[in-house]
Short mmCIF file of C-alpha atoms in Angstrom, two decimals:
data_model
loop_
_atom_site.label_atom_id
_atom_site.label_comp_id
_atom_site.label_asym_id
_atom_site.label_seq_id
_atom_site.Cartn_x
_atom_site.Cartn_y
_atom_site.Cartn_z
CA MET A 4 -0.07 -0.05 -0.06
CA ASN A 5 1.43 3.16 -0.96
CA LEU A 6 0.53 6.66 0.38
CA GLU A 7 -0.24 9.65 -2.40
CA ALA A 8 -1.10 12.91 -1.91
CA LYS A 9 -3.56 14.72 -4.01
CA SER A 10 -5.77 17.59 -4.48
CA VAL A 11 -9.11 16.89 -4.84
CA SER A 12 -11.33 19.25 -6.73
CA GLY A 13 -9.62 22.20 -5.92
CA ARG A 14 -9.66 21.16 -2.06
CA GLU A 15 -6.96 20.80 0.33
CA THR A 16 -4.20 18.12 -0.55
CA ARG A 17 -5.20 14.93 1.35
CA TYR A 18 -3.38 11.71 1.68
CA PHE A 19 -4.79 8.61 -0.09
CA CYS A 20 -3.84 4.79 0.52
CA VAL A 21 -3.65 3.56 -3.04
CA TRP A 22 -4.45 -0.19 -3.71
CA GLU A 23 -2.70 -0.97 -7.00
CA ALA A 24 -2.04 -4.09 -9.15
CA LYS A 25 0.41 -5.72 -6.74
CA PRO A 26 -1.46 -8.49 -4.30
CA LEU A 27 1.19 -8.54 -1.72
CA GLN A 28 0.88 -4.63 -1.13
CA LEU A 29 -3.15 -4.70 -0.90
CA ARG A 30 -4.39 -4.11 2.93
CA MET A 31 -7.42 -5.27 4.33
CA LEU A 32 -9.54 -3.17 5.77
CA LYS A 33 -11.71 -5.12 7.80
CA LEU A 34 -13.02 -8.88 6.99
CA SER A 35 -16.29 -10.19 8.04
CA PHE A 36 -20.56 -12.81 3.83
CA LEU A 37 -21.46 -8.70 4.27
CA LEU A 38 -20.86 -6.24 0.28
CA ILE A 39 -18.28 -4.10 2.56
CA ILE A 40 -19.94 -0.60 1.81
CA LEU A 41 -16.93 2.15 1.91
CA LEU A 42 -19.04 5.18 0.75
CA ILE A 43 -17.60 7.90 -1.49
CA SER A 44 -19.17 11.45 -1.65
CA THR A 45 -17.73 14.89 -2.35
CA ALA A 46 -18.72 16.86 0.68
CA ALA A 47 -15.55 18.55 1.99
CA VAL A 48 -16.85 18.64 5.88
CA PRO A 49 -19.10 16.87 7.83
CA VAL A 50 -22.69 16.77 6.94
CA PHE A 51 -25.34 15.74 9.66
CA SER A 52 -28.64 13.87 8.90
CA ALA A 53 -31.64 14.26 10.57
CA ASP A 54 -30.98 16.41 12.94
CA ARG A 55 -33.22 15.77 16.14
CA TYR A 56 -35.03 12.47 16.56
CA ARG A 57 -36.47 9.88 18.43
CA ARG A 58 -36.51 5.91 18.91
CA GLU A 59 -40.20 6.35 17.69
CA ASP A 60 -39.69 8.24 14.77
CA PHE A 61 -38.54 4.71 13.26
CA PRO A 62 -41.10 2.18 11.61
CA PRO A 63 -42.65 -0.21 14.39
CA GLY A 64 -40.33 -3.64 14.38
CA PHE A 65 -36.92 -1.57 13.35
CA ILE A 66 -34.32 -3.26 15.19
CA PHE A 67 -31.49 -1.91 16.80
CA GLY A 68 -28.46 -3.64 17.71
CA ALA A 69 -24.93 -4.08 18.44
CA ALA A 70 -22.64 -6.70 17.15
CA TYR A 71 -19.71 -8.63 18.02
CA GLU A 72 -17.67 -11.71 16.83
CA ASP A 73 -16.06 -14.49 18.87
CA GLY A 74 -14.29 -17.44 17.99
CA ARG A 75 -12.75 -20.66 18.91
CA SER A 76 -10.52 -23.67 18.40
CA SER A 77 -7.91 -23.88 15.85
CA SER A 78 -9.07 -21.98 12.99
CA ILE A 79 -7.28 -20.04 10.41
CA TRP A 80 -7.32 -16.55 12.00
CA ASP A 81 -5.35 -18.55 14.86
CA ALA A 82 -2.80 -19.37 12.77
CA PHE A 83 -3.18 -15.87 11.20
CA ALA A 84 -2.56 -14.14 14.55
CA HIS A 85 -0.10 -16.57 16.25
CA GLU A 86 1.98 -15.74 12.80
CA GLY A 87 2.36 -12.23 14.29
CA ASN A 88 0.03 -10.46 11.82
CA GLU A 89 -2.27 -8.75 14.76
CA HIS A 90 0.63 -6.63 16.35
CA GLY A 91 1.71 -10.12 18.26
CA ASP A 92 -2.02 -10.19 19.82
CA THR A 93 -4.06 -13.18 19.57
CA GLY A 94 -7.47 -14.24 20.16
CA ASP A 95 -6.42 -17.04 22.44
CA VAL A 96 -8.84 -15.64 25.64
CA ALA A 97 -10.05 -12.23 23.88
CA ILE A 98 -12.74 -10.60 26.04
CA ASP A 99 -13.90 -14.38 26.96
CA GLU A 100 -17.62 -14.06 25.90
CA TYR A 101 -17.17 -17.68 26.28
CA HIS A 102 -17.35 -17.76 30.31
CA LYS A 103 -18.77 -14.41 30.82
CA TYR A 104 -21.96 -14.60 28.49
CA LYS A 105 -24.14 -14.29 31.53
CA GLU A 106 -22.91 -10.92 32.59
CA ASP A 107 -22.68 -9.85 28.95
CA VAL A 108 -26.43 -10.39 28.10
CA GLN A 109 -26.95 -8.75 30.99
CA ILE A 110 -25.41 -5.72 29.74
CA MET A 111 -27.25 -5.61 26.72
CA ALA A 112 -30.46 -5.82 28.48
CA GLN A 113 -29.29 -2.83 30.41
CA THR A 114 -28.44 -0.87 27.26
CA GLY A 115 -31.30 -1.74 25.91
CA LEU A 116 -30.67 -3.53 22.74
CA ASP A 117 -33.49 -5.32 20.69
CA ALA A 118 -31.08 -7.76 18.94
CA TYR A 119 -27.39 -9.00 19.02
CA ARG A 120 -25.62 -10.09 16.41
CA PHE A 121 -23.04 -13.07 16.97
CA SER A 122 -20.71 -15.17 14.99
CA ILE A 123 -20.95 -19.46 15.57
CA SER A 124 -17.43 -20.33 15.30
CA TRP A 125 -16.97 -23.60 13.11
CA SER A 126 -14.09 -24.69 14.59
CA ARG A 127 -15.74 -24.68 18.29
CA LEU A 128 -18.75 -26.74 17.10
CA ILE A 129 -17.07 -29.34 15.19
CA PRO A 130 -13.58 -28.58 15.92
CA ASN A 131 -12.21 -31.16 12.87
CA GLY A 132 -14.40 -29.28 10.19
CA ARG A 133 -16.89 -32.68 10.02
CA GLY A 134 -17.65 -35.30 11.90
CA PRO A 135 -18.55 -35.18 15.62
CA VAL A 136 -20.00 -32.32 17.47
CA ASN A 137 -18.33 -30.96 20.49
CA PRO A 138 -20.95 -30.92 23.16
CA LYS A 139 -19.52 -28.18 24.96
CA GLY A 140 -19.41 -26.38 22.12
CA LEU A 141 -23.27 -27.11 21.64
CA GLN A 142 -24.08 -26.39 24.93
CA TYR A 143 -22.53 -23.13 24.82
CA TYR A 144 -24.12 -21.89 22.14
CA ASN A 145 -27.69 -23.30 23.33
CA HIS A 146 -26.92 -21.24 26.38
CA PHE A 147 -26.12 -18.34 24.93
CA VAL A 148 -29.12 -18.19 22.90
CA ASN A 149 -31.22 -18.83 25.84
CA GLU A 150 -30.05 -16.24 27.30
CA LEU A 151 -30.51 -13.54 24.63
CA ILE A 152 -34.22 -14.72 24.71
CA ALA A 153 -35.00 -15.11 28.07
CA HIS A 154 -33.75 -11.21 28.18
CA GLY A 155 -35.79 -10.17 25.50
CA ILE A 156 -32.89 -9.81 22.95
CA GLN A 157 -33.39 -11.17 19.37
CA PRO A 158 -30.14 -13.58 18.09
CA HIS A 159 -28.80 -12.38 14.62
CA ALA A 160 -26.42 -15.52 13.91
CA LEU A 161 -23.33 -15.43 11.54
CA LEU A 162 -22.30 -18.72 10.18
CA CYS A 163 -19.27 -17.93 8.23
CA ASN A 164 -16.61 -15.24 9.29
CA TYR A 165 -13.75 -16.85 7.35
CA ASP A 166 -12.67 -18.76 10.50
CA HIS A 167 -13.28 -22.31 9.06
CA PRO A 168 -11.20 -25.09 10.74
CA GLN A 169 -7.33 -24.94 10.08
CA ALA A 170 -7.85 -28.84 9.63
CA LEU A 171 -9.51 -28.14 6.65
CA GLU A 172 -7.17 -25.50 4.93
CA ASP A 173 -4.74 -27.61 5.64
CA GLU A 174 -6.50 -30.38 4.01
CA TYR A 175 -7.52 -28.71 0.75
CA GLY A 176 -7.14 -24.89 1.03
CA GLY A 177 -10.65 -24.16 2.60
CA TRP A 178 -12.34 -22.09 0.31
CA ILE A 179 -10.75 -22.37 -2.66
CA SER A 180 -11.80 -26.13 -3.29
CA ARG A 181 -15.39 -26.83 -3.84
CA LYS A 182 -14.73 -29.54 -1.42
CA ILE A 183 -15.67 -27.36 1.32
CA VAL A 184 -19.35 -27.18 0.28
CA LYS A 185 -20.30 -30.34 1.62
CA ASP A 186 -18.11 -30.12 5.13
CA PHE A 187 -19.59 -26.34 5.28
CA THR A 188 -23.12 -27.42 4.47
CA ALA A 189 -23.19 -30.16 7.32
CA TYR A 190 -21.73 -27.93 9.64
CA ALA A 191 -25.10 -25.14 8.74
CA ASP A 192 -27.29 -28.04 9.15
CA VAL A 193 -26.14 -28.46 12.42
CA CYS A 194 -26.66 -24.63 13.06
CA PHE A 195 -30.14 -24.45 11.87
CA ARG A 196 -30.96 -27.70 13.73
CA GLU A 197 -29.78 -26.95 16.92
CA PHE A 198 -30.77 -23.65 16.95
CA GLY A 199 -33.12 -22.69 13.98
CA ASP A 200 -36.47 -23.11 16.47
CA ARG A 201 -35.20 -20.18 18.19
CA VAL A 202 -32.60 -18.19 15.81
CA SER A 203 -34.94 -16.89 12.88
CA HIS A 204 -32.17 -14.29 11.98
CA TRP A 205 -29.35 -16.07 9.68
CA THR A 206 -26.02 -14.76 7.73
CA THR A 207 -24.43 -17.21 5.73
CA VAL A 208 -21.44 -15.56 4.91
CA ASN A 209 -19.54 -12.45 5.77
CA GLU A 210 -18.13 -10.00 3.14
CA PRO A 211 -17.35 -12.52 0.27
CA ASN A 212 -16.22 -9.22 -1.98
CA GLU A 213 -13.94 -8.14 0.50
CA ALA A 214 -12.23 -10.89 1.46
CA MET A 215 -12.19 -12.23 -2.31
CA THR A 216 -10.29 -8.61 -3.43
CA ARG A 217 -7.62 -8.42 -0.84
CA GLY A 218 -8.07 -10.12 2.70
CA TRP A 219 -7.13 -13.84 1.35
CA HIS A 220 -4.21 -12.11 -0.37
CA GLN A 221 -2.42 -11.66 3.09
CA LEU A 222 -3.31 -15.32 4.48
CA ASN A 223 -1.17 -17.83 3.43
CA ASP A 224 0.88 -18.37 -0.04
CA VAL A 225 -1.65 -20.60 -1.80
CA LEU A 226 -4.44 -17.76 -2.04
CA LEU A 227 -1.94 -15.07 -2.79
CA HIS A 228 -2.47 -16.75 -6.21
CA LEU A 229 -5.82 -16.15 -6.45
CA TYR A 230 -7.01 -14.37 -9.81
CA LEU A 231 -3.41 -12.81 -10.52
CA THR A 232 -3.46 -13.62 -14.15
CA ALA A 233 -5.23 -15.31 -17.17
CA ARG A 234 -2.88 -17.80 -17.67
CA LYS A 235 -2.40 -20.27 -15.47
CA ALA A 236 -5.39 -22.61 -14.48
CA THR A 237 -3.90 -22.51 -11.03
CA LEU A 238 -4.73 -18.99 -10.75
CA HIS A 239 -8.37 -19.10 -11.46
CA LEU A 240 -9.70 -19.48 -8.01
CA SER A 241 -10.76 -16.68 -6.90
CA PRO A 242 -13.96 -16.20 -9.44
CA THR A 243 -14.57 -20.05 -9.18
CA TRP A 244 -14.57 -19.44 -5.23
CA GLN A 245 -17.31 -16.61 -5.74
CA LEU A 246 -19.66 -18.97 -7.62
CA THR A 247 -18.94 -21.67 -4.85
CA ILE A 248 -20.19 -19.56 -2.23
CA CYS A 249 -23.30 -18.53 -4.25
CA CYS A 250 -24.10 -21.50 -4.85
CA TRP A 251 -23.77 -22.83 -1.18
CA HIS A 252 -25.74 -19.98 0.03
CA THR A 253 -28.76 -20.79 -2.43
CA HIS A 254 -28.30 -24.26 -1.30
CA GLN A 255 -29.04 -23.18 2.44
CA LEU A 256 -32.01 -21.28 1.60
CA GLN A 257 -33.68 -24.13 -0.26
CA ASP A 258 -33.79 -25.59 3.13
CA TYR A 259 -34.28 -22.55 5.42
CA THR A 260 -36.02 -19.52 5.28
CA GLU A 261 -35.13 -15.90 6.81
CA LYS A 262 -31.63 -15.93 5.65
CA ARG A 263 -29.51 -13.04 4.45
CA ILE A 264 -26.04 -12.73 2.65
CA SER A 265 -23.95 -9.71 4.19
CA LEU A 266 -22.14 -7.64 1.86
CA TYR A 267 -19.27 -5.14 2.70
CA ILE A 268 -20.15 -2.75 -0.35
CA PHE A 269 -18.14 -0.24 -1.99
CA ARG A 270 -19.87 2.93 -3.27
CA SER A 271 -17.73 4.66 -4.79
CA ILE A 272 -17.38 8.61 -6.80
CA PRO A 273 -15.20 9.56 -9.30
CA LEU A 274 -11.77 11.37 -8.25
CA THR A 275 -12.87 13.83 -10.82
CA ASN A 276 -15.51 14.42 -13.34
CA LEU A 277 -13.72 13.79 -16.64
CA THR A 278 -15.79 11.31 -18.25
CA ALA A 279 -13.03 8.52 -18.01
CA ASP A 280 -13.48 8.71 -14.23
CA VAL A 281 -17.60 8.57 -14.37
CA ALA A 282 -17.06 5.40 -16.21
CA ALA A 283 -14.56 4.01 -14.14
CA ASN A 284 -16.75 4.74 -11.24
CA GLN A 285 -19.29 2.52 -12.51
CA ARG A 286 -16.79 -0.34 -13.32
CA ALA A 287 -15.51 -0.34 -9.73
CA GLN A 288 -19.05 -0.89 -8.75
CA ASP A 289 -19.80 -3.55 -10.94
CA PHE A 290 -16.36 -5.46 -9.98
CA LEU A 291 -17.05 -4.29 -6.07
CA THR A 292 -20.49 -4.83 -5.60
CA GLY A 293 -22.04 -6.35 -8.73
CA TRP A 294 -19.89 -9.23 -8.41
CA ILE A 295 -22.26 -10.70 -5.75
CA ALA A 296 -25.28 -8.65 -5.40
CA ASP A 297 -25.55 -9.13 -9.47
CA PRO A 298 -26.03 -12.86 -9.36
CA LEU A 299 -28.30 -12.75 -6.18
CA MET A 300 -30.59 -10.33 -7.68
CA PHE A 301 -30.44 -11.25 -11.50
CA GLY A 302 -28.86 -14.70 -11.66
CA ASP A 303 -25.73 -13.18 -13.51
CA TYR A 304 -22.56 -11.30 -13.15
CA PRO A 305 -22.31 -7.48 -14.49
CA SER A 306 -21.87 -7.64 -18.30
CA THR A 307 -18.73 -5.12 -17.49
CA MET A 308 -17.30 -8.04 -15.79
CA LYS A 309 -18.04 -10.95 -18.50
CA ARG A 310 -16.84 -8.60 -21.12
CA ASN A 311 -13.45 -7.31 -19.08
CA VAL A 312 -12.68 -11.03 -17.17
CA GLY A 313 -13.91 -12.92 -20.30
CA SER A 314 -13.31 -16.80 -20.01
CA ARG A 315 -11.26 -16.46 -17.02
CA LEU A 316 -14.88 -15.73 -14.78
CA PRO A 317 -16.42 -18.92 -14.24
CA GLU A 318 -20.12 -19.37 -15.73
CA PHE A 319 -23.46 -19.69 -14.28
CA THR A 320 -25.44 -22.80 -15.82
CA ASN A 321 -28.94 -22.21 -16.38
CA HIS A 322 -29.83 -23.99 -13.02
CA GLU A 323 -27.59 -22.15 -10.97
CA SER A 324 -28.39 -19.00 -12.43
CA LYS A 325 -32.15 -19.60 -11.12
CA LEU A 326 -31.38 -20.94 -7.91
CA VAL A 327 -29.17 -18.02 -6.96
CA LYS A 328 -31.40 -15.40 -8.23
CA GLY A 329 -33.60 -14.13 -5.37
CA SER A 330 -31.86 -16.14 -3.06
CA PHE A 331 -31.83 -14.55 0.07
CA ASP A 332 -34.41 -12.94 2.36
CA PHE A 333 -32.31 -9.72 3.42
CA ILE A 334 -29.36 -8.30 2.47
CA GLY A 335 -26.90 -7.12 5.17
CA LEU A 336 -24.45 -4.05 4.84
CA ILE A 337 -21.76 -3.13 6.60
CA HIS A 338 -20.26 0.72 6.07
CA TYR A 339 -17.04 2.85 7.35
CA ASN A 340 -15.31 4.35 5.27
CA TYR A 341 -15.12 5.75 1.65
CA LEU A 342 -13.30 5.55 -1.98
CA TYR A 343 -12.13 8.01 -4.63
CA VAL A 344 -11.88 5.79 -7.99
CA GLU A 345 -9.62 6.86 -11.08
CA ASP A 346 -9.45 5.80 -14.73
CA ASN A 347 -6.81 3.13 -15.69
CA SER A 348 -8.11 1.87 -18.35
CA VAL A 349 -4.93 1.28 -20.24
CA SER A 350 -4.48 -1.60 -17.89
CA LEU A 351 -7.42 -3.65 -20.04
CA LYS A 352 -4.82 -4.01 -22.76
CA GLU A 353 -2.23 -5.34 -20.46
CA LYS A 354 -1.43 -9.48 -21.19
CA ASN A 355 -1.48 -10.57 -17.54
CA ARG A 356 -4.11 -9.06 -15.55
CA ASP A 357 -5.14 -9.26 -11.63
CA PHE A 358 -8.69 -7.89 -10.13
CA ASN A 359 -7.81 -4.24 -10.43
CA ARG A 360 -6.22 -4.46 -14.02
CA ASP A 361 -9.62 -6.23 -14.65
CA MET A 362 -11.41 -3.39 -13.32
CA GLY A 363 -9.13 -0.56 -15.21
CA VAL A 364 -9.20 1.89 -11.90
CA LYS A 365 -7.33 2.96 -9.34
CA LEU A 366 -8.98 3.10 -5.99
CA TYR A 367 -8.14 5.80 -3.29
CA CYS A 368 -9.08 5.08 0.24
CA MET A 369 -8.88 8.57 1.42
CA LEU A 370 -7.61 8.60 4.70
CA LEU A 371 -7.48 12.10 6.50
CA ILE A 372 -3.71 12.02 8.51
CA THR A 373 -4.55 12.56 11.94
CA ASN A 374 -3.57 11.81 15.62
CA THR A 375 -6.69 9.72 16.29
CA ARG A 376 -7.05 8.19 12.79
CA LEU A 377 -10.67 8.68 13.36
CA PHE A 378 -13.33 7.97 10.21
CA GLU A 379 -14.87 10.97 8.84
CA ILE A 380 -18.35 11.42 9.66
CA ARG A 381 -20.14 11.52 6.50
CA PRO A 382 -23.77 10.17 7.07
CA ARG A 383 -24.79 10.99 3.34
CA ASP A 384 -22.70 8.51 1.80
CA LEU A 385 -24.72 5.88 3.96
CA GLN A 386 -27.95 7.22 2.88
CA GLN A 387 -27.14 7.39 -0.91
CA ILE A 388 -25.74 3.76 -0.61
CA LEU A 389 -29.25 2.59 0.97
CA GLU A 390 -31.02 4.91 -1.78
CA ASN A 391 -28.90 3.26 -4.44
CA PHE A 392 -29.68 0.13 -3.73
CA LYS A 393 -33.57 0.72 -3.75
CA SER A 394 -33.06 2.12 -7.35
CA ALA A 395 -31.04 -0.39 -8.43
CA TYR A 396 -31.61 -3.66 -6.91
CA GLY A 397 -35.66 -3.36 -6.18
CA ASN A 398 -35.72 -1.94 -2.59
CA PRO A 399 -34.85 -5.27 -0.75
CA PRO A 400 -34.98 -5.49 3.05
CA ILE A 401 -31.44 -4.35 4.39
CA TYR A 402 -30.04 -4.51 7.81
CA ILE A 403 -27.08 -2.32 8.55
CA GLN A 404 -25.15 -5.13 10.16
CA GLU A 405 -21.88 -3.08 11.06
CA ASN A 406 -21.25 0.81 11.44
CA GLY A 407 -19.21 2.77 13.75
CA GLN A 408 -16.31 4.86 15.03
CA LYS A 409 -12.76 3.71 15.02
CA THR A 410 -10.58 5.29 17.98
CA ARG A 411 -7.54 4.44 19.54
CA ARG A 412 -7.66 1.57 22.29
CA GLY A 413 -7.59 2.78 25.70
CA SER A 414 -7.64 6.53 24.97
CA SER A 415 -10.81 7.28 27.13
CA LEU A 416 -14.11 6.33 28.22
CA GLU A 417 -14.84 9.51 27.45
CA ASP A 418 -15.80 9.02 23.40
CA PRO A 419 -17.92 12.34 22.01
CA SER A 420 -16.44 11.53 18.49
CA ARG A 421 -18.06 7.81 18.50
CA VAL A 422 -21.40 9.99 19.89
CA LYS A 423 -21.12 12.19 17.11
CA TYR A 424 -20.82 9.56 14.73
CA LEU A 425 -23.54 7.23 15.82
CA HIS A 426 -25.86 10.46 16.14
CA ALA A 427 -24.95 11.20 12.32
CA TYR A 428 -25.46 7.84 11.04
CA ILE A 429 -28.18 6.64 12.71
CA GLY A 430 -30.22 9.91 11.47
CA SER A 431 -28.90 9.01 8.16
CA VAL A 432 -30.77 5.50 7.84
CA LEU A 433 -34.03 7.70 9.02
CA ASP A 434 -33.45 10.03 6.57
CA ALA A 435 -33.17 6.91 3.80
CA ILE A 436 -36.10 5.31 5.43
CA ARG A 437 -38.34 8.75 4.93
CA ASN A 438 -36.95 8.41 0.94
CA GLY A 439 -38.50 4.67 1.01
CA SER A 440 -35.71 2.48 1.89
CA ASN A 441 -36.56 -0.68 3.20
CA THR A 442 -34.08 -0.63 5.74
CA ARG A 443 -34.86 -2.74 8.72
CA GLY A 444 -32.44 -2.71 11.28
CA TYR A 445 -28.96 -1.16 12.50
CA PHE A 446 -26.12 -2.74 14.66
CA VAL A 447 -23.30 -0.34 16.09
CA TRP A 448 -19.58 -2.10 15.54
CA SER A 449 -19.43 -3.20 18.03
CA LEU A 450 -20.65 -3.79 21.72
CA TRP A 451 -17.22 -4.38 23.17
CA ASP A 452 -13.53 -3.51 22.77
CA GLY A 453 -11.95 -6.85 21.03
CA LEU A 454 -9.26 -8.20 18.79
CA GLU A 455 -9.75 -6.78 15.25
CA LEU A 456 -8.36 -8.02 12.40
CA LEU A 457 -5.02 -6.52 11.46
CA ASP A 458 -5.50 -3.87 14.16
CA GLY A 459 -4.88 -6.46 16.96
CA TYR A 460 -5.98 -4.72 20.12
CA GLU A 461 -4.63 -1.48 18.88
CA SER A 462 -7.98 -0.09 17.65
CA SER A 463 -11.37 0.60 19.19
CA TYR A 464 -14.58 0.56 17.86
CA GLY A 465 -16.30 -0.20 21.20
CA LEU A 466 -19.30 1.02 22.91
CA TYR A 467 -17.64 -0.86 26.10
CA TYR A 468 -14.04 -0.90 26.95
CA VAL A 469 -12.50 -4.50 28.83
CA ASP A 470 -9.79 -3.92 30.52
CA LEU A 471 -7.47 -6.75 29.45
CA ASP A 472 -5.01 -6.16 32.33
CA ASP A 473 -8.05 -6.99 34.63
CA PRO A 474 -8.20 -11.23 35.52
CA ASP A 475 -11.82 -10.63 35.33
CA LEU A 476 -11.58 -8.46 32.05
CA LYS A 477 -14.14 -6.26 33.52
CA ARG A 478 -16.41 -4.05 30.91
CA TYR A 479 -16.85 -0.35 31.41
CA PRO A 480 -19.48 1.70 29.51
CA LYS A 481 -18.30 4.55 27.51
CA LEU A 482 -20.03 7.77 26.72
CA SER A 483 -21.54 6.38 23.57
CA ALA A 484 -22.80 3.34 25.60
CA HIS A 485 -24.94 5.77 27.46
CA TRP A 486 -26.11 7.96 24.60
CA TYR A 487 -26.92 4.91 22.72
CA SER A 488 -28.76 3.47 25.62
CA HIS A 489 -30.63 6.55 26.19
CA PHE A 490 -31.73 6.43 22.70
CA LEU A 491 -32.85 3.21 22.82
CA LYS A 492 -34.83 4.14 25.71
CA GLY A 493 -36.93 6.78 24.00
CA ARG A 494 -34.98 9.76 24.80
CA GLY A 495 -34.99 12.38 22.16
CA VAL A 496 -31.20 13.02 20.77
CA SER A 497 -29.87 16.44 18.81
CA LEU A 498 -26.74 18.05 17.46
CA ASP A 499 -27.17 20.33 20.23
CA GLY A 500 -27.05 17.40 22.96
CA ILE A 501 -23.67 16.51 21.12
CA ILE A 502 -22.00 19.46 21.29
CA GLU A 503 -23.18 20.02 24.72
CA LEU A 504 -21.71 16.78 25.55
CA GLU A 505 -18.10 17.99 24.52
CA LYS A 506 -18.41 20.86 26.21
CA ASN A 507 -18.69 18.71 29.62
CA LEU A 508 -16.35 15.78 29.40
CA SER A 509 -15.60 15.92 32.98
CA GLY A 510 -19.20 14.86 34.29
CA VAL A 511 -20.01 12.06 31.40
CA SER A 512 -19.26 8.97 33.46
CA LYS A 513 -22.43 9.14 35.49
CA ASP A 514 -25.85 8.69 34.20
CA ALA A 515 -27.35 11.61 36.16
CA SER A 516 -24.70 13.96 34.47
CA PHE A 517 -25.28 12.51 31.23
CA SER A 518 -28.92 12.63 30.99
CA ARG A 519 -28.87 16.24 31.58
CA MET A 520 -26.70 16.76 28.62
CA ILE A 521 -28.86 15.23 26.04
CA SER A 522 -32.19 16.55 24.34
CA MET A 523 -34.62 14.99 26.36
#
């Protein structure tokens, strides 16, 4: 990854991290089967959405929740972390939801959550990837789901967060082999059979597009070969993997209902208003979002992909196309950041091409270089994404499955930047709903500070701080936890309230003082 400085549309010079056509230099922003949505817009300063709103302003049945993903036994992420790829951090204990689930569910209930989104660890439930089910793992998830329901919290379960058992990675390379379909189907059947009577909302796979285009390039030597060139049959794996996942997802939906696929969707804007950049932006959308979304919606890849990739892109049979089309109940979206797109169509003339060269673009993940590395507050981006899905894909039911602000871990329990971020983005969801978007839920990322992929414990997204130096791993609410709780319990929130919070940081640790600072 390289940093480049560019002047955008006459504005001040900003720094960009550039994704070029060298896979070893690619950097995964976040993994999680969600098309990841990094939105792009042209606003130069933060623009807030609905300024003042209450919980009751959202439609009946709209769900507010939080998310966290916990793993177990020996998975590919354990191997990845133990190789030193998480700043030396590992998830061997992490925040230990396994032993603290009763306490954690009580905190969720006190916060006022409608729902909690969690991942089921394949390696915890079936340690070897196939064969006998681990009775202790089964017992844990049954107890956890029952505890959520007993406290009035709706469980939302994720089956695949790319933490498949290391044994299957060693045996046949994991998701690059069609062999995984049978093993994963058996694992999913166990989950649906054991928990399906109480869990009605399932996500099959997390961020397939993000994992395919960047994340897997860093995991091992085999996966570094995904989709690098047209000349060697061994390098045709990434597109095949996508088709495998779509077909597996469809197979599950034939037998069970109320499932969604989760997408980290890159919404992009042209770097300039030049015709070439505008066309490049559409190509980027086709590759980054359409690669997964179009087969699910229309039964086939975008025409741009078929034209640019040609015979290297595996085809759906007529039967597969009919099965895949419409094979979802909901779409899950993840959004944090945004991209600019610049034309690089000259790359389409090259003999050997990778994913970026097939797009014919350069992608710029614009990061303002600051001490805290905060995400810019650009709520119109999320609103625009939701409205684009409404117009391009027939307004499917959508859940925002991850959205949140990044700060430095342990910096403070007083996190007004996260409060401002959540206020703005929840307001943008309300604006999109008022404009007709079929959005049905919003999950904050994340409930707890925990181990972040590639960041380890360096960064923080949680509403609650977890003291890793405390043997009991005690949880402490941040300002954002108080804010979210007050909103969920029916208190009105406004931008004035957020400004007031910043001026009164000395008193934000107590509920009483906090409640006086927000708009009632």
